[in-house]
């Protein structure tokens, strides 16, 4: 009997989907994430990345109480993106606690993790 993750992998193969890469990293590197998105898309991959920069001004910004709940929901959503992906690309020159947790989650699922720039790759 296959695990749900194995079923997902087999379904993606049957559908002949291109590889899916999820971009992770600090939101302060959103420009670099967009550049990586272009490179990965050009290489024929499906790219998913954070969809909301909560640090930049935006008209849809919730009040502080709602912001904490939204941040938690966005974290859950990003972990779902990691689960869906075939590989993870960590972008930017800094790996903080949130990104480190995403890397650990990806590795616990057996997902390959790449870094750009490569010298920021943490040992754990």
PDB file of C-alpha atoms in Angstrom:
ATOM      1  CA  UNK A   1       0.000   0.000   0.000  1.00  0.00           C
ATOM      2  CA  UNK A   2       1.363   3.386  -1.023  1.00  0.00           C
ATOM      3  CA  UNK A   3       1.614   6.407   1.244  1.00  0.00           C
ATOM      4  CA  UNK A   4      -0.240   9.545   0.121  1.00  0.00           C
ATOM      5  CA  UNK A   5       3.117  11.092  -0.817  1.00  0.00           C
ATOM      6  CA  UNK A   6       3.964   8.070  -3.008  1.00  0.00           C
ATOM      7  CA  UNK A   7       0.517   8.246  -4.604  1.00  0.00           C
ATOM      8  CA  UNK A   8       1.113  11.927  -5.382  1.00  0.00           C
ATOM      9  CA  UNK A   9       4.488  11.140  -6.981  1.00  0.00           C
ATOM     10  CA  UNK A  10       2.959   8.387  -9.105  1.00  0.00           C
ATOM     11  CA  UNK A  11       0.039  10.604 -10.150  1.00  0.00           C
ATOM     12  CA  UNK A  12       2.416  13.361 -11.247  1.00  0.00           C
ATOM     13  CA  UNK A  13       4.378  10.802 -13.283  1.00  0.00           C
ATOM     14  CA  UNK A  14       1.219   9.429 -14.921  1.00  0.00           C
ATOM     15  CA  UNK A  15       0.177  12.977 -15.798  1.00  0.00           C
ATOM     16  CA  UNK A  16       3.672  13.603 -17.194  1.00  0.00           C
ATOM     17  CA  UNK A  17       3.928  16.854 -15.296  1.00  0.00           C
ATOM     18  CA  UNK A  18       7.171  18.812 -15.483  1.00  0.00           C
ATOM     19  CA  UNK A  19       9.209  18.901 -12.276  1.00  0.00           C
ATOM     20  CA  UNK A  20       7.776  21.226  -9.665  1.00  0.00           C
ATOM     21  CA  UNK A  21      10.165  23.451  -7.740  1.00  0.00           C
ATOM     22  CA  UNK A  22       9.168  25.480  -4.691  1.00  0.00           C
ATOM     23  CA  UNK A  23      11.170  28.578  -3.909  1.00  0.00           C
ATOM     24  CA  UNK A  24      11.890  29.240  -0.234  1.00  0.00           C
ATOM     25  CA  UNK A  25      13.775  31.981   1.557  1.00  0.00           C
ATOM     26  CA  UNK A  26      13.445  35.222   3.400  1.00  0.00           C
ATOM     27  CA  UNK A  27      10.837  37.565   1.934  1.00  0.00           C
ATOM     28  CA  UNK A  28      13.534  40.261   1.868  1.00  0.00           C
ATOM     29  CA  UNK A  29      14.857  38.388  -1.202  1.00  0.00           C
ATOM     30  CA  UNK A  30      11.598  38.652  -3.191  1.00  0.00           C
ATOM     31  CA  UNK A  31      13.419  40.174  -6.188  1.00  0.00           C
ATOM     32  CA  UNK A  32      15.849  37.239  -6.198  1.00  0.00           C
ATOM     33  CA  UNK A  33      12.897  34.834  -5.892  1.00  0.00           C
ATOM     34  CA  UNK A  34      11.300  36.421  -8.949  1.00  0.00           C
ATOM     35  CA  UNK A  35      14.575  36.068 -10.866  1.00  0.00           C
ATOM     36  CA  UNK A  36      14.881  32.412  -9.811  1.00  0.00           C
ATOM     37  CA  UNK A  37      11.263  31.899 -10.897  1.00  0.00           C
ATOM     38  CA  UNK A  38      12.184  33.123 -14.384  1.00  0.00           C
ATOM     39  CA  UNK A  39      15.259  30.861 -14.607  1.00  0.00           C
ATOM     40  CA  UNK A  40      13.420  27.771 -13.356  1.00  0.00           C
ATOM     41  CA  UNK A  41      10.420  28.421 -15.623  1.00  0.00           C
ATOM     42  CA  UNK A  42      12.760  28.859 -18.582  1.00  0.00           C
ATOM     43  CA  UNK A  43      14.263  25.468 -17.666  1.00  0.00           C
ATOM     44  CA  UNK A  44      10.778  23.951 -18.081  1.00  0.00           C
ATOM     45  CA  UNK A  45       9.793  23.593 -14.435  1.00  0.00           C
ATOM     46  CA  UNK A  46       6.562  24.499 -12.701  1.00  0.00           C
ATOM     47  CA  UNK A  47       7.468  27.082 -10.049  1.00  0.00           C
ATOM     48  CA  UNK A  48       5.645  27.880  -6.818  1.00  0.00           C
ATOM     49  CA  UNK A  49       6.840  30.441  -4.311  1.00  0.00           C
ATOM     50  CA  UNK A  50       5.569  32.656  -1.506  1.00  0.00           C
ATOM     51  CA  UNK A  51       2.613  34.599  -2.796  1.00  0.00           C
ATOM     52  CA  UNK A  52       2.384  37.376  -0.245  1.00  0.00           C
ATOM     53  CA  UNK A  53       5.114  39.630   1.085  1.00  0.00           C
ATOM     54  CA  UNK A  54       3.666  40.597   4.469  1.00  0.00           C
ATOM     55  CA  UNK A  55       6.495  43.065   5.090  1.00  0.00           C
ATOM     56  CA  UNK A  56       5.692  45.355   2.170  1.00  0.00           C
ATOM     57  CA  UNK A  57       2.847  47.884   2.212  1.00  0.00           C
ATOM     58  CA  UNK A  58      -0.347  46.544   0.678  1.00  0.00           C
ATOM     59  CA  UNK A  59      -3.983  47.623   0.685  1.00  0.00           C
ATOM     60  CA  UNK A  60      -5.139  44.186   1.815  1.00  0.00           C
ATOM     61  CA  UNK A  61      -2.987  44.203   4.933  1.00  0.00           C
ATOM     62  CA  UNK A  62      -5.054  42.898   7.836  1.00  0.00           C
ATOM     63  CA  UNK A  63      -5.062  44.388  11.306  1.00  0.00           C
ATOM     64  CA  UNK A  64      -2.349  43.073  13.684  1.00  0.00           C
ATOM     65  CA  UNK A  65      -4.558  40.357  15.192  1.00  0.00           C
ATOM     66  CA  UNK A  66      -5.622  39.085  11.782  1.00  0.00           C
ATOM     67  CA  UNK A  67      -2.019  39.358  10.562  1.00  0.00           C
ATOM     68  CA  UNK A  68      -0.821  36.699  13.008  1.00  0.00           C
ATOM     69  CA  UNK A  69      -3.563  34.304  11.923  1.00  0.00           C
ATOM     70  CA  UNK A  70      -2.791  35.030   8.276  1.00  0.00           C
ATOM     71  CA  UNK A  71       0.921  34.406   8.867  1.00  0.00           C
ATOM     72  CA  UNK A  72       0.107  30.974  10.313  1.00  0.00           C
ATOM     73  CA  UNK A  73      -2.166  30.142   7.357  1.00  0.00           C
ATOM     74  CA  UNK A  74       0.498  31.243   4.894  1.00  0.00           C
ATOM     75  CA  UNK A  75       3.032  29.015   6.674  1.00  0.00           C
ATOM     76  CA  UNK A  76       0.680  26.047   6.336  1.00  0.00           C
ATOM     77  CA  UNK A  77       0.127  26.888   2.687  1.00  0.00           C
ATOM     78  CA  UNK A  78       3.872  27.062   2.023  1.00  0.00           C
ATOM     79  CA  UNK A  79       4.410  23.654   3.674  1.00  0.00           C
ATOM     80  CA  UNK A  80       1.721  22.295   1.331  1.00  0.00           C
ATOM     81  CA  UNK A  81       3.690  23.743  -1.593  1.00  0.00           C
ATOM     82  CA  UNK A  82       6.796  21.924  -0.329  1.00  0.00           C
ATOM     83  CA  UNK A  83       4.817  18.684  -0.107  1.00  0.00           C
ATOM     84  CA  UNK A  84       3.582  19.142  -3.678  1.00  0.00           C
ATOM     85  CA  UNK A  85       7.032  20.006  -5.079  1.00  0.00           C
ATOM     86  CA  UNK A  86       9.687  17.666  -6.424  1.00  0.00           C
ATOM     87  CA  UNK A  87      12.506  19.886  -5.199  1.00  0.00           C
ATOM     88  CA  UNK A  88      13.185  22.996  -3.137  1.00  0.00           C
ATOM     89  CA  UNK A  89      15.274  26.007  -4.159  1.00  0.00           C
ATOM     90  CA  UNK A  90      16.372  28.254  -1.285  1.00  0.00           C
ATOM     91  CA  UNK A  91      17.080  31.773  -2.533  1.00  0.00           C
ATOM     92  CA  UNK A  92      18.992  34.627  -0.922  1.00  0.00           C
ATOM     93  CA  UNK A  93      22.041  35.227   1.189  1.00  0.00           C
ATOM     94  CA  UNK A  94      20.416  34.506   4.541  1.00  0.00           C
ATOM     95  CA  UNK A  95      18.767  31.427   6.065  1.00  0.00           C
ATOM     96  CA  UNK A  96      16.668  32.322   9.111  1.00  0.00           C
ATOM     97  CA  UNK A  97      14.589  30.172  11.428  1.00  0.00           C
ATOM     98  CA  UNK A  98      11.531  29.937   9.156  1.00  0.00           C
ATOM     99  CA  UNK A  99      13.579  28.970   6.113  1.00  0.00           C
ATOM    100  CA  UNK A 100      15.615  26.515   8.195  1.00  0.00           C
ATOM    101  CA  UNK A 101      12.337  24.875   9.299  1.00  0.00           C
ATOM    102  CA  UNK A 102      11.187  24.669   5.660  1.00  0.00           C
ATOM    103  CA  UNK A 103      14.488  23.024   4.712  1.00  0.00           C
ATOM    104  CA  UNK A 104      14.123  20.500   7.529  1.00  0.00           C
ATOM    105  CA  UNK A 105      10.544  19.743   6.459  1.00  0.00           C
ATOM    106  CA  UNK A 106      11.593  19.272   2.818  1.00  0.00           C
ATOM    107  CA  UNK A 107      14.438  16.965   3.823  1.00  0.00           C
ATOM    108  CA  UNK A 108      12.119  14.966   6.093  1.00  0.00           C
ATOM    109  CA  UNK A 109      10.044  14.305   2.967  1.00  0.00           C
ATOM    110  CA  UNK A 110      13.134  13.297   0.988  1.00  0.00           C
ATOM    111  CA  UNK A 111      12.989  16.359  -1.265  1.00  0.00           C
ATOM    112  CA  UNK A 112      16.265  17.567  -2.800  1.00  0.00           C
ATOM    113  CA  UNK A 113      17.207  21.070  -1.629  1.00  0.00           C
ATOM    114  CA  UNK A 114      19.334  23.461  -3.692  1.00  0.00           C
ATOM    115  CA  UNK A 115      20.687  26.849  -2.622  1.00  0.00           C
ATOM    116  CA  UNK A 116      21.394  30.036  -4.508  1.00  0.00           C
ATOM    117  CA  UNK A 117      23.878  31.277  -3.649  1.00  0.00           C
ATOM    118  CA  UNK A 118      25.239  27.807  -2.757  1.00  0.00           C
ATOM    119  CA  UNK A 119      27.511  29.067   0.016  1.00  0.00           C
ATOM    120  CA  UNK A 120      24.517  29.844   2.274  1.00  0.00           C
ATOM    121  CA  UNK A 121      23.566  26.156   2.583  1.00  0.00           C
ATOM    122  CA  UNK A 122      23.311  25.317   6.297  1.00  0.00           C
ATOM    123  CA  UNK A 123      24.742  22.060   7.592  1.00  0.00           C
ATOM    124  CA  UNK A 124      21.427  20.956   9.100  1.00  0.00           C
TER     125      UNK A 124
END
